[in-house]
């Protein structure tokens, strides 16, 4: 198992599932615990996450799937009977379902109710928690890298696999551009702080602007391909937030950002970018000014 | 013994040719081992759809666009895949046949990209119904470093769950096939649909 089971004694999942036992499956619209309907495992699977009925349908599917894959073979049939999933058990009373469940695992009903049933509900709650973890939103973080395998890996001939590989490719491009900008911004900060030659600072500022444009273009391309609401790892991040991960940059208007992005997309090389942006003197000044100002301040501090 | 068991399988296939069609879907996320199960079906001469039509259509669209499919391209791609699945479905008139994915896989595909199902998909799902759906449980490759090279296991699992959800949305009650060898899985599937198992 990828994670250790949490202590579910106080978790709402167990009590929510226990309350579902009264009526069994399927859960009716209006009867579902709002907490269960807010699980990411449910939201991600719902056709329309804003619609309660759609979320209830997704919750029913999640629970059915988990019950069909219940990971304790001895009690699998019992837990399915208990929740009303076994043939002929849907719509029956809890007493009837409990009797069937006790029979399926060879226990006396009383013993089953007191000793076995709570453990089955707890186990199902743990499975539900694990399933939800798979869909948990993760903060933007660079993909973890591992050593390449000794043998050449085989990508399955499968469109979903191809799409996942394509996503990894685009994600890697975004992070490559992001770290490239970060490196240039760090260099620029250091040069300004050290009071480097003005022309050298301007040159480094232009390099940073080029990397900024390329990153903006890569982020836009990524979000075009994997918009919000989809599965993309960065789908819920805004372009501004992603760019801000690289480091501090001057606040620019939409028009200026668009120009840098366009130049970054059409000119992946620095020389081409410089030629494309040559006429944008005001933009160039606005971009470089904070570091040049910082350099002057540092100069004065040093002189004093 | 081997001969008689395989004779029973051959006889079942032949006898089914005079009966109404029965259609069984085999599906699952990437790395579920679907191709291995399909290869087993083919090896034993059991009627099945060898290649998933989406693959060739996907290649064609990428070639035409000269780039990766974006949101605006995916509808067109999905429509063409749906057409191919419908043609496959309608083309089968007698006996049993296994399908390498089915029409409801498109629900998972659409959800994968945050799209709502199209009217055409909803309609096709109502008209073209499969008899049984088998979902191959993902092979546990969490410890396999090869997997991490091309996609994180977390995303593979997400895709798998969205495909399963798609079948529930489409009104199916899938049968889950445990993560075992391809031979075991084939036997498990055949037992479920009451077709004689091959002797090995």
GROMACS .gro file of C-alpha atoms in nm:
model
  504
    1UNK     CA    1   0.000   0.000   0.000
    2UNK     CA    2   0.132   0.346  -0.083
    3UNK     CA    3   0.029   0.497   0.250
    4UNK     CA    4  -0.019   0.376   0.604
    5UNK     CA    5  -0.386   0.364   0.703
    6UNK     CA    6  -0.486   0.673   0.900
    7UNK     CA    7  -0.665   0.633   1.231
    8UNK     CA    8  -1.023   0.651   1.113
    9UNK     CA    9  -1.180   0.642   1.461
   10UNK     CA   10  -1.262   1.008   1.440
   11UNK     CA   11  -1.292   1.031   1.068
   12UNK     CA   12  -1.620   1.134   0.920
   13UNK     CA   13  -1.592   0.871   0.650
   14UNK     CA   14  -1.670   0.585   0.883
   15UNK     CA   15  -1.973   0.748   1.041
   16UNK     CA   16  -2.097   0.864   0.700
   17UNK     CA   17  -2.071   0.512   0.564
   18UNK     CA   18  -2.233   0.367   0.874
   19UNK     CA   19  -2.528   0.600   0.826
   20UNK     CA   20  -2.563   0.480   0.466
   21UNK     CA   21  -2.619   0.129   0.599
   22UNK     CA   22  -2.973   0.209   0.709
   23UNK     CA   23  -3.099   0.225   0.352
   24UNK     CA   24  -2.809   0.057   0.173
   25UNK     CA   25  -2.716   0.117  -0.188
   26UNK     CA   26  -2.797   0.287  -0.412
   27UNK     CA   27  -2.776   0.613  -0.220
   28UNK     CA   28  -3.081   0.825  -0.302
   29UNK     CA   29  -3.050   1.190  -0.404
   30UNK     CA   30  -3.117   1.399  -0.096
   31UNK     CA   31  -3.006   1.120   0.139
   32UNK     CA   32  -2.633   1.141   0.078
   33UNK     CA   33  -2.403   1.294   0.335
   34UNK     CA   34  -2.275   1.625   0.190
   35UNK     CA   35  -1.925   1.537   0.312
   36UNK     CA   36  -1.922   1.224   0.099
   37UNK     CA   37  -2.047   1.422  -0.200
   38UNK     CA   38  -1.756   1.663  -0.154
   39UNK     CA   39  -1.487   1.396  -0.178
   40UNK     CA   40  -1.256   1.460  -0.471
   41UNK     CA   41  -1.306   1.099  -0.580
   42UNK     CA   42  -1.674   1.189  -0.630
   43UNK     CA   43  -1.628   1.536  -0.779
   44UNK     CA   44  -1.379   1.418  -1.038
   45UNK     CA   45  -1.609   1.137  -1.152
   46UNK     CA   46  -1.931   1.341  -1.164
   47UNK     CA   47  -2.051   1.436  -1.512
   48UNK     CA   48  -2.154   1.774  -1.371
   49UNK     CA   49  -1.984   1.838  -1.036
   50UNK     CA   50  -2.219   2.131  -0.970
   51UNK     CA   51  -2.524   1.905  -0.987
   52UNK     CA   52  -2.612   1.705  -0.674
   53UNK     CA   53  -2.779   1.423  -0.869
   54UNK     CA   54  -2.467   1.382  -1.078
   55UNK     CA   55  -2.252   1.368  -0.766
   56UNK     CA   56  -2.483   1.111  -0.607
   57UNK     CA   57  -2.451   0.896  -0.921
   58UNK     CA   58  -2.072   0.924  -0.896
   59UNK     CA   59  -2.079   0.836  -0.524
   60UNK     CA   60  -2.287   0.527  -0.599
   61UNK     CA   61  -2.039   0.422  -0.866
   62UNK     CA   62  -1.740   0.474  -0.636
   63UNK     CA   63  -1.898   0.268  -0.359
   64UNK     CA   64  -2.003  -0.009  -0.594
   65UNK     CA   65  -1.654  -0.024  -0.740
   66UNK     CA   66  -1.494  -0.042  -0.397
   67UNK     CA   67  -1.735  -0.308  -0.278
   68UNK     CA   68  -1.672  -0.516  -0.589
   69UNK     CA   69  -1.298  -0.489  -0.521
   70UNK     CA   70  -1.321  -0.532  -0.143
   71UNK     CA   71  -0.972  -0.637  -0.045
   72UNK     CA   72  -1.056  -0.900   0.218
   73UNK     CA   73  -1.170  -1.207   0.028
   74UNK     CA   74  -1.324  -1.375   0.332
   75UNK     CA   75  -1.564  -1.087   0.392
   76UNK     CA   76  -1.610  -0.958   0.037
   77UNK     CA   77  -1.948  -1.122  -0.017
   78UNK     CA   78  -2.061  -1.027   0.333
   79UNK     CA   79  -1.987  -0.659   0.292
   80UNK     CA   80  -2.159  -0.653  -0.045
   81UNK     CA   81  -2.468  -0.812   0.108
   82UNK     CA   82  -2.454  -0.570   0.400
   83UNK     CA   83  -2.464  -0.266   0.170
   84UNK     CA   84  -2.729  -0.423  -0.054
   85UNK     CA   85  -2.508  -0.489  -0.353
   86UNK     CA   86  -2.561  -0.865  -0.371
   87UNK     CA   87  -2.832  -0.982  -0.611
   88UNK     CA   88  -3.178  -0.938  -0.465
   89UNK     CA   89  -3.056  -0.739  -0.165
   90UNK     CA   90  -3.110  -0.383  -0.293
   91UNK     CA   91  -3.406  -0.219  -0.119
   92UNK     CA   92  -3.422  -0.474   0.164
   93UNK     CA   93  -3.410  -0.377   0.531
   94UNK     CA   94  -3.087  -0.351   0.727
   95UNK     CA   95  -3.194  -0.650   0.936
   96UNK     CA   96  -3.236  -0.864   0.623
   97UNK     CA   97  -2.908  -0.747   0.475
   98UNK     CA   98  -2.727  -0.806   0.803
   99UNK     CA   99  -2.862  -1.162   0.821
  100UNK     CA  100  -2.746  -1.230   0.467
  101UNK     CA  101  -2.405  -1.080   0.541
  102UNK     CA  102  -2.361  -1.285   0.859
  103UNK     CA  103  -2.455  -1.599   0.668
  104UNK     CA  104  -2.210  -1.519   0.388
  105UNK     CA  105  -1.915  -1.514   0.628
  106UNK     CA  106  -2.040  -1.784   0.861
  107UNK     CA  107  -2.101  -1.574   1.173
  108UNK     CA  108  -2.388  -1.551   1.413
  109UNK     CA  109  -2.590  -1.232   1.339
  110UNK     CA  110  -2.532  -1.084   1.680
  111UNK     CA  111  -2.159  -1.142   1.667
  112UNK     CA  112  -2.153  -1.003   1.312
  113UNK     CA  113  -2.337  -0.684   1.411
  114UNK     CA  114  -2.121  -0.616   1.715
  115UNK     CA  115  -1.778  -0.733   1.605
  116UNK     CA  116  -1.753  -0.778   1.229
  117UNK     CA  117  -1.973  -0.505   1.085
  118UNK     CA  118  -1.780  -0.211   1.240
  119UNK     CA  119  -1.454  -0.352   1.103
  120UNK     CA  120  -1.601  -0.393   0.756
  121UNK     CA  121  -1.729  -0.036   0.756
  122UNK     CA  122  -1.390   0.085   0.878
  123UNK     CA  123  -1.216  -0.110   0.603
  124UNK     CA  124  -1.447   0.033   0.339
  125UNK     CA  125  -1.388   0.384   0.479
  126UNK     CA  126  -1.014   0.325   0.447
  127UNK     CA  127  -1.056   0.211   0.086
  128UNK     CA  128  -1.267   0.519   0.013
  129UNK     CA  129  -1.004   0.742   0.172
  130UNK     CA  130  -0.732   0.579  -0.038
  131UNK     CA  131  -0.935   0.620  -0.354
  132UNK     CA  132  -0.994   0.988  -0.278
  133UNK     CA  133  -0.623   1.039  -0.218
  134UNK     CA  134  -0.560   0.943  -0.579
  135UNK     CA  135  -0.762   1.242  -0.692
  136UNK     CA  136  -0.633   1.489  -0.436
  137UNK     CA  137  -0.530   1.821  -0.586
  138UNK     CA  138  -0.157   1.861  -0.556
  139UNK     CA  139   0.022   2.194  -0.530
  140UNK     CA  140   0.231   2.286  -0.833
  141UNK     CA  141   0.558   2.102  -0.789
  142UNK     CA  142   0.822   1.990  -1.035
  143UNK     CA  143   0.792   1.619  -1.125
  144UNK     CA  144   1.007   1.396  -0.911
  145UNK     CA  145   1.286   1.245  -1.116
  146UNK     CA  146   1.424   0.896  -1.081
  147UNK     CA  147   1.719   0.714  -1.228
  148UNK     CA  148   1.658   0.587  -1.580
  149UNK     CA  149   1.598   0.212  -1.596
  150UNK     CA  150   1.865  -0.020  -1.728
  151UNK     CA  151   1.631  -0.160  -1.992
  152UNK     CA  152   1.455   0.056  -2.247
  153UNK     CA  153   1.098   0.111  -2.124
  154UNK     CA  154   0.802   0.010  -2.339
  155UNK     CA  155   0.518   0.253  -2.380
  156UNK     CA  156   0.191   0.064  -2.443
  157UNK     CA  157   0.021   0.114  -2.780
  158UNK     CA  158  -0.273   0.288  -2.618
  159UNK     CA  159  -0.413   0.637  -2.681
  160UNK     CA  160  -0.453   0.705  -2.310
  161UNK     CA  161  -0.088   0.610  -2.255
  162UNK     CA  162   0.014   0.834  -2.545
  163UNK     CA  163  -0.185   1.120  -2.397
  164UNK     CA  164  -0.023   1.070  -2.057
  165UNK     CA  165   0.322   1.067  -2.220
  166UNK     CA  166   0.235   1.383  -2.414
  167UNK     CA  167   0.125   1.546  -2.091
  168UNK     CA  168   0.453   1.451  -1.924
  169UNK     CA  169   0.638   1.602  -2.221
  170UNK     CA  170   0.455   1.934  -2.201
  171UNK     CA  171   0.481   1.940  -1.823
  172UNK     CA  172   0.857   1.884  -1.847
  173UNK     CA  173   0.884   2.171  -2.099
  174UNK     CA  174   0.702   2.408  -1.862
  175UNK     CA  175   0.931   2.315  -1.573
  176UNK     CA  176   1.242   2.334  -1.791
  177UNK     CA  177   1.145   2.688  -1.899
  178UNK     CA  178   1.053   2.781  -1.544
  179UNK     CA  179   1.391   2.676  -1.405
  180UNK     CA  180   1.568   2.842  -1.699
  181UNK     CA  181   1.399   3.173  -1.609
  182UNK     CA  182   1.476   3.117  -1.244
  183UNK     CA  183   1.847   3.077  -1.321
  184UNK     CA  184   1.851   3.400  -1.522
  185UNK     CA  185   1.659   3.594  -1.256
  186UNK     CA  186   1.894   3.471  -0.982
  187UNK     CA  187   2.191   3.580  -1.192
  188UNK     CA  188   2.029   3.917  -1.255
  189UNK     CA  189   1.957   3.968  -0.884
  190UNK     CA  190   2.314   3.882  -0.796
  191UNK     CA  191   2.459   4.112  -1.064
  192UNK     CA  192   2.241   4.401  -0.949
  193UNK     CA  193   2.330   4.338  -0.586
  194UNK     CA  194   2.702   4.330  -0.672
  195UNK     CA  195   2.673   4.657  -0.865
  196UNK     CA  196   2.782   4.498  -1.193
  197UNK     CA  197   2.844   4.704  -1.506
  198UNK     CA  198   2.525   4.874  -1.631
  199UNK     CA  199   2.551   4.724  -1.980
  200UNK     CA  200   2.604   4.380  -1.833
  201UNK     CA  201   2.294   4.417  -1.618
  202UNK     CA  202   2.089   4.531  -1.918
  203UNK     CA  203   2.215   4.236  -2.119
  204UNK     CA  204   2.119   3.996  -1.839
  205UNK     CA  205   1.778   4.166  -1.804
  206UNK     CA  206   1.716   4.104  -2.176
  207UNK     CA  207   1.812   3.736  -2.130
  208UNK     CA  208   1.566   3.714  -1.842
  209UNK     CA  209   1.293   3.880  -2.051
  210UNK     CA  210   1.352   3.624  -2.327
  211UNK     CA  211   1.323   3.336  -2.080
  212UNK     CA  212   1.013   3.501  -1.935
  213UNK     CA  213   0.851   3.516  -2.281
  214UNK     CA  214   0.938   3.153  -2.355
  215UNK     CA  215   0.797   3.039  -2.020
  216UNK     CA  216   0.476   3.237  -2.072
  217UNK     CA  217   0.436   3.075  -2.415
  218UNK     CA  218   0.498   2.725  -2.275
  219UNK     CA  219   0.250   2.783  -1.992
  220UNK     CA  220  -0.013   2.910  -2.236
  221UNK     CA  221   0.041   2.609  -2.463
  222UNK     CA  222   0.013   2.375  -2.167
  223UNK     CA  223  -0.307   2.533  -2.038
  224UNK     CA  224  -0.455   2.533  -2.390
  225UNK     CA  225  -0.399   2.159  -2.406
  226UNK     CA  226  -0.494   2.088  -2.043
  227UNK     CA  227  -0.746   2.349  -1.930
  228UNK     CA  228  -0.893   2.384  -1.585
  229UNK     CA  229  -1.129   2.099  -1.495
  230UNK     CA  230  -0.922   1.839  -1.678
  231UNK     CA  231  -0.663   1.599  -1.545
  232UNK     CA  232  -0.350   1.811  -1.609
  233UNK     CA  233  -0.111   1.845  -1.313
  234UNK     CA  234  -0.106   2.225  -1.357
  235UNK     CA  235  -0.462   2.261  -1.490
  236UNK     CA  236  -0.584   2.452  -1.186
  237UNK     CA  237  -0.289   2.691  -1.166
  238UNK     CA  238  -0.300   3.040  -1.317
  239UNK     CA  239  -0.023   3.149  -1.558
  240UNK     CA  240   0.073   3.430  -1.318
  241UNK     CA  241   0.111   3.189  -1.027
  242UNK     CA  242   0.325   2.952  -1.232
  243UNK     CA  243   0.553   3.228  -1.358
  244UNK     CA  244   0.585   3.363  -1.002
  245UNK     CA  245   0.741   3.030  -0.900
  246UNK     CA  246   1.051   3.128  -1.100
  247UNK     CA  247   1.113   3.440  -0.894
  248UNK     CA  248   1.022   3.806  -0.875
  249UNK     CA  249   0.959   3.990  -1.202
  250UNK     CA  250   0.831   4.345  -1.265
  251UNK     CA  251   0.455   4.390  -1.278
  252UNK     CA  252   0.360   4.434  -1.644
  253UNK     CA  253   0.035   4.526  -1.819
  254UNK     CA  254  -0.154   4.271  -2.029
  255UNK     CA  255  -0.029   4.425  -2.353
  256UNK     CA  256   0.336   4.396  -2.245
  257UNK     CA  257   0.289   4.035  -2.127
  258UNK     CA  258   0.123   3.948  -2.459
  259UNK     CA  259   0.411   4.097  -2.656
  260UNK     CA  260   0.674   3.907  -2.457
  261UNK     CA  261   0.471   3.585  -2.483
  262UNK     CA  262   0.430   3.623  -2.859
  263UNK     CA  263   0.800   3.691  -2.906
  264UNK     CA  264   0.886   3.396  -2.679
  265UNK     CA  265   0.663   3.165  -2.882
  266UNK     CA  266   0.786   3.273  -3.225
  267UNK     CA  267   1.153   3.310  -3.129
  268UNK     CA  268   1.280   3.031  -2.907
  269UNK     CA  269   1.637   3.164  -2.951
  270UNK     CA  270   1.766   3.475  -2.775
  271UNK     CA  271   1.889   3.651  -3.089
  272UNK     CA  272   1.556   3.615  -3.265
  273UNK     CA  273   1.375   3.738  -2.954
  274UNK     CA  274   1.597   4.047  -2.932
  275UNK     CA  275   1.534   4.135  -3.297
  276UNK     CA  276   1.158   4.086  -3.253
  277UNK     CA  277   1.148   4.312  -2.945
  278UNK     CA  278   1.396   4.576  -3.068
  279UNK     CA  279   1.127   4.843  -3.118
  280UNK     CA  280   0.978   4.791  -2.770
  281UNK     CA  281   1.198   5.045  -2.595
  282UNK     CA  282   0.945   5.145  -2.326
  283UNK     CA  283   0.877   4.783  -2.241
  284UNK     CA  284   1.248   4.709  -2.224
  285UNK     CA  285   1.304   5.002  -1.991
  286UNK     CA  286   1.012   4.902  -1.766
  287UNK     CA  287   1.149   4.547  -1.742
  288UNK     CA  288   1.512   4.641  -1.667
  289UNK     CA  289   1.452   4.948  -1.448
  290UNK     CA  290   1.403   4.771  -1.110
  291UNK     CA  291   1.740   4.593  -1.138
  292UNK     CA  292   1.917   4.903  -1.267
  293UNK     CA  293   1.766   5.102  -0.978
  294UNK     CA  294   1.874   4.832  -0.736
  295UNK     CA  295   2.226   4.846  -0.886
  296UNK     CA  296   2.241   5.226  -0.834
  297UNK     CA  297   2.122   5.190  -0.474
  298UNK     CA  298   2.385   4.925  -0.413
  299UNK     CA  299   2.648   5.148  -0.574
  300UNK     CA  300   2.554   5.436  -0.343
  301UNK     CA  301   2.553   5.204  -0.040
  302UNK     CA  302   2.899   5.085  -0.134
  303UNK     CA  303   3.029   5.438  -0.189
  304UNK     CA  304   2.885   5.555   0.141
  305UNK     CA  305  -0.753  -3.404  -2.270
  306UNK     CA  306  -0.597  -3.098  -2.432
  307UNK     CA  307  -0.754  -3.179  -2.763
  308UNK     CA  308  -1.101  -3.241  -2.624
  309UNK     CA  309  -1.101  -2.919  -2.424
  310UNK     CA  310  -0.985  -2.713  -2.722
  311UNK     CA  311  -1.237  -2.897  -2.937
  312UNK     CA  312  -1.507  -2.782  -2.698
  313UNK     CA  313  -1.392  -2.422  -2.738
  314UNK     CA  314  -1.386  -2.454  -3.118
  315UNK     CA  315  -1.732  -2.614  -3.111
  316UNK     CA  316  -1.866  -2.333  -2.893
  317UNK     CA  317  -1.730  -2.070  -3.133
  318UNK     CA  318  -1.883  -2.251  -3.430
  319UNK     CA  319  -2.218  -2.309  -3.262
  320UNK     CA  320  -2.241  -1.945  -3.166
  321UNK     CA  321  -2.218  -1.845  -3.532
  322UNK     CA  322  -2.582  -1.949  -3.573
  323UNK     CA  323  -2.694  -1.755  -3.272
  324UNK     CA  324  -2.767  -1.387  -3.209
  325UNK     CA  325  -2.463  -1.168  -3.145
  326UNK     CA  326  -2.308  -1.140  -2.798
  327UNK     CA  327  -2.058  -0.863  -2.744
  328UNK     CA  328  -1.807  -0.847  -2.460
  329UNK     CA  329  -1.585  -0.548  -2.389
  330UNK     CA  330  -1.236  -0.570  -2.243
  331UNK     CA  331  -1.119  -0.238  -2.108
  332UNK     CA  332  -0.899  -0.072  -1.848
  333UNK     CA  333  -0.643   0.203  -1.814
  334UNK     CA  334  -0.293   0.200  -1.960
  335UNK     CA  335  -0.074  -0.069  -1.804
  336UNK     CA  336  -0.378  -0.282  -1.722
  337UNK     CA  337  -0.240  -0.558  -1.945
  338UNK     CA  338  -0.518  -0.533  -2.203
  339UNK     CA  339  -0.299  -0.610  -2.502
  340UNK     CA  340  -0.175  -0.931  -2.340
  341UNK     CA  341  -0.532  -1.053  -2.283
  342UNK     CA  342  -0.628  -0.962  -2.641
  343UNK     CA  343  -0.320  -1.153  -2.763
  344UNK     CA  344  -0.437  -1.458  -2.565
  345UNK     CA  345  -0.782  -1.437  -2.726
  346UNK     CA  346  -0.624  -1.422  -3.071
  347UNK     CA  347  -0.387  -1.709  -2.990
  348UNK     CA  348  -0.682  -1.933  -2.914
  349UNK     CA  349  -0.884  -1.826  -3.217
  350UNK     CA  350  -1.153  -1.655  -3.012
  351UNK     CA  351  -1.330  -1.384  -3.217
  352UNK     CA  352  -1.213  -1.041  -3.110
  353UNK     CA  353  -1.136  -0.693  -3.227
  354UNK     CA  354  -0.760  -0.695  -3.257
  355UNK     CA  355  -0.673  -0.329  -3.254
  356UNK     CA  356  -0.844  -0.044  -3.086
  357UNK     CA  357  -0.964   0.192  -3.366
  358UNK     CA  358  -0.867   0.498  -3.162
  359UNK     CA  359  -0.497   0.434  -3.219
  360UNK     CA  360  -0.499   0.477  -3.595
  361UNK     CA  361  -0.739   0.771  -3.580
  362UNK     CA  362  -0.519   0.938  -3.318
  363UNK     CA  363  -0.210   0.891  -3.538
  364UNK     CA  364  -0.397   1.035  -3.836
  365UNK     CA  365  -0.516   1.343  -3.644
  366UNK     CA  366  -0.169   1.415  -3.507
  367UNK     CA  367  -0.022   1.383  -3.853
  368UNK     CA  368  -0.280   1.616  -4.002
  369UNK     CA  369  -0.243   1.876  -3.727
  370UNK     CA  370   0.133   1.844  -3.707
  371UNK     CA  371   0.109   1.876  -3.331
  372UNK     CA  372  -0.058   1.743  -3.020
  373UNK     CA  373  -0.439   1.738  -3.003
  374UNK     CA  374  -0.576   2.036  -2.813
  375UNK     CA  375  -0.915   2.074  -2.650
  376UNK     CA  376  -1.072   2.207  -2.970
  377UNK     CA  377  -0.941   1.906  -3.169
  378UNK     CA  378  -1.054   1.638  -2.930
  379UNK     CA  379  -1.422   1.657  -3.018
  380UNK     CA  380  -1.349   1.579  -3.382
  381UNK     CA  381  -1.120   1.294  -3.284
  382UNK     CA  382  -1.380   1.153  -3.042
  383UNK     CA  383  -1.653   1.174  -3.309
  384UNK     CA  384  -1.442   0.971  -3.550
  385UNK     CA  385  -1.359   0.711  -3.285
  386UNK     CA  386  -1.728   0.682  -3.200
  387UNK     CA  387  -1.810   0.622  -3.567
  388UNK     CA  388  -1.549   0.346  -3.582
  389UNK     CA  389  -1.687   0.176  -3.270
  390UNK     CA  390  -2.041   0.194  -3.408
  391UNK     CA  391  -1.925   0.041  -3.739
  392UNK     CA  392  -1.756  -0.240  -3.544
  393UNK     CA  393  -2.067  -0.296  -3.340
  394UNK     CA  394  -2.301  -0.302  -3.640
  395UNK     CA  395  -2.066  -0.520  -3.842
  396UNK     CA  396  -2.100  -0.804  -3.596
  397UNK     CA  397  -2.414  -1.008  -3.668
  398UNK     CA  398  -2.375  -1.354  -3.517
  399UNK     CA  399  -2.191  -1.530  -3.236
  400UNK     CA  400  -1.977  -1.385  -2.964
  401UNK     CA  401  -1.704  -1.129  -3.006
  402UNK     CA  402  -1.467  -0.952  -2.769
  403UNK     CA  403  -1.406  -0.580  -2.811
  404UNK     CA  404  -1.082  -0.396  -2.743
  405UNK     CA  405  -1.250  -0.110  -2.553
  406UNK     CA  406  -1.607  -0.006  -2.625
  407UNK     CA  407  -1.826   0.296  -2.691
  408UNK     CA  408  -1.846   0.397  -2.320
  409UNK     CA  409  -1.466   0.436  -2.305
  410UNK     CA  410  -1.541   0.771  -2.468
  411UNK     CA  411  -1.704   0.888  -2.143
  412UNK     CA  412  -1.372   0.837  -1.970
  413UNK     CA  413  -1.189   1.008  -2.256
  414UNK     CA  414  -1.414   1.315  -2.237
  415UNK     CA  415  -1.389   1.331  -1.858
  416UNK     CA  416  -1.013   1.296  -1.887
  417UNK     CA  417  -1.008   1.633  -2.062
  418UNK     CA  418  -1.283   1.796  -1.856
  419UNK     CA  419  -1.539   1.775  -2.140
  420UNK     CA  420  -1.907   1.683  -2.106
  421UNK     CA  421  -2.033   1.381  -2.306
  422UNK     CA  422  -2.170   1.474  -2.649
  423UNK     CA  423  -2.530   1.412  -2.756
  424UNK     CA  424  -2.396   1.168  -3.017
  425UNK     CA  425  -2.219   0.966  -2.749
  426UNK     CA  426  -2.526   0.960  -2.525
  427UNK     CA  427  -2.738   0.843  -2.817
  428UNK     CA  428  -2.490   0.576  -2.927
  429UNK     CA  429  -2.471   0.448  -2.571
  430UNK     CA  430  -2.849   0.404  -2.563
  431UNK     CA  431  -2.863   0.224  -2.898
  432UNK     CA  432  -2.551   0.006  -2.893
  433UNK     CA  433  -2.534  -0.206  -2.578
  434UNK     CA  434  -2.271  -0.465  -2.497
  435UNK     CA  435  -2.359  -0.784  -2.312
  436UNK     CA  436  -2.075  -0.782  -2.058
  437UNK     CA  437  -1.798  -0.540  -1.971
  438UNK     CA  438  -1.471  -0.664  -1.825
  439UNK     CA  439  -1.245  -0.413  -1.653
  440UNK     CA  440  -0.888  -0.531  -1.611
  441UNK     CA  441  -0.761  -0.424  -1.272
  442UNK     CA  442  -0.433  -0.231  -1.310
  443UNK     CA  443  -0.123  -0.445  -1.288
  444UNK     CA  444   0.063  -0.336  -0.978
  445UNK     CA  445   0.372  -0.172  -1.125
  446UNK     CA  446   0.423   0.083  -0.849
  447UNK     CA  447   0.766  -0.059  -0.782
  448UNK     CA  448   0.855  -0.074  -1.148
  449UNK     CA  449   1.092   0.214  -1.230
  450UNK     CA  450   1.015   0.178  -1.601
  451UNK     CA  451   0.670   0.318  -1.541
  452UNK     CA  452   0.789   0.642  -1.395
  453UNK     CA  453   0.977   0.721  -1.712
  454UNK     CA  454   0.669   0.789  -1.918
  455UNK     CA  455   0.392   0.863  -1.672
  456UNK     CA  456   0.331   0.878  -1.305
  457UNK     CA  457   0.142   0.582  -1.160
  458UNK     CA  458  -0.094   0.828  -1.000
  459UNK     CA  459  -0.215   0.951  -1.339
  460UNK     CA  460  -0.238   0.602  -1.480
  461UNK     CA  461  -0.467   0.517  -1.193
  462UNK     CA  462  -0.675   0.828  -1.249
  463UNK     CA  463  -0.730   0.739  -1.612
  464UNK     CA  464  -0.829   0.388  -1.512
  465UNK     CA  465  -1.085   0.513  -1.260
  466UNK     CA  466  -1.232   0.757  -1.511
  467UNK     CA  467  -1.278   0.476  -1.761
  468UNK     CA  468  -1.454   0.264  -1.496
  469UNK     CA  469  -1.673   0.561  -1.403
  470UNK     CA  470  -1.758   0.604  -1.771
  471UNK     CA  471  -1.904   0.253  -1.779
  472UNK     CA  472  -2.110   0.320  -1.469
  473UNK     CA  473  -2.234   0.644  -1.626
  474UNK     CA  474  -2.327   0.442  -1.932
  475UNK     CA  475  -2.541   0.213  -1.717
  476UNK     CA  476  -2.312  -0.091  -1.704
  477UNK     CA  477  -2.214  -0.305  -1.409
  478UNK     CA  478  -1.858  -0.400  -1.502
  479UNK     CA  479  -1.694  -0.724  -1.397
  480UNK     CA  480  -1.350  -0.660  -1.252
  481UNK     CA  481  -1.078  -0.897  -1.364
  482UNK     CA  482  -0.800  -0.943  -1.105
  483UNK     CA  483  -0.443  -0.841  -1.181
  484UNK     CA  484  -0.308  -1.184  -1.270
  485UNK     CA  485  -0.137  -1.343  -1.570
  486UNK     CA  486  -0.299  -1.304  -1.911
  487UNK     CA  487  -0.382  -1.677  -1.913
  488UNK     CA  488  -0.556  -1.659  -1.578
  489UNK     CA  489  -0.747  -1.350  -1.685
  490UNK     CA  490  -0.863  -1.510  -2.009
  491UNK     CA  491  -0.991  -1.813  -1.818
  492UNK     CA  492  -1.164  -1.585  -1.569
  493UNK     CA  493  -1.335  -1.391  -1.848
  494UNK     CA  494  -1.441  -1.702  -2.040
  495UNK     CA  495  -1.582  -1.863  -1.726
  496UNK     CA  496  -1.789  -1.551  -1.663
  497UNK     CA  497  -1.950  -1.565  -2.007
  498UNK     CA  498  -1.979  -1.946  -2.006
  499UNK     CA  499  -1.739  -2.015  -2.290
  500UNK     CA  500  -1.512  -2.323  -2.255
  501UNK     CA  501  -1.160  -2.240  -2.143
  502UNK     CA  502  -0.869  -2.347  -2.364
  503UNK     CA  503  -0.643  -2.621  -2.234
  504UNK     CA  504  -0.275  -2.526  -2.220
   0.00000   0.00000   0.00000
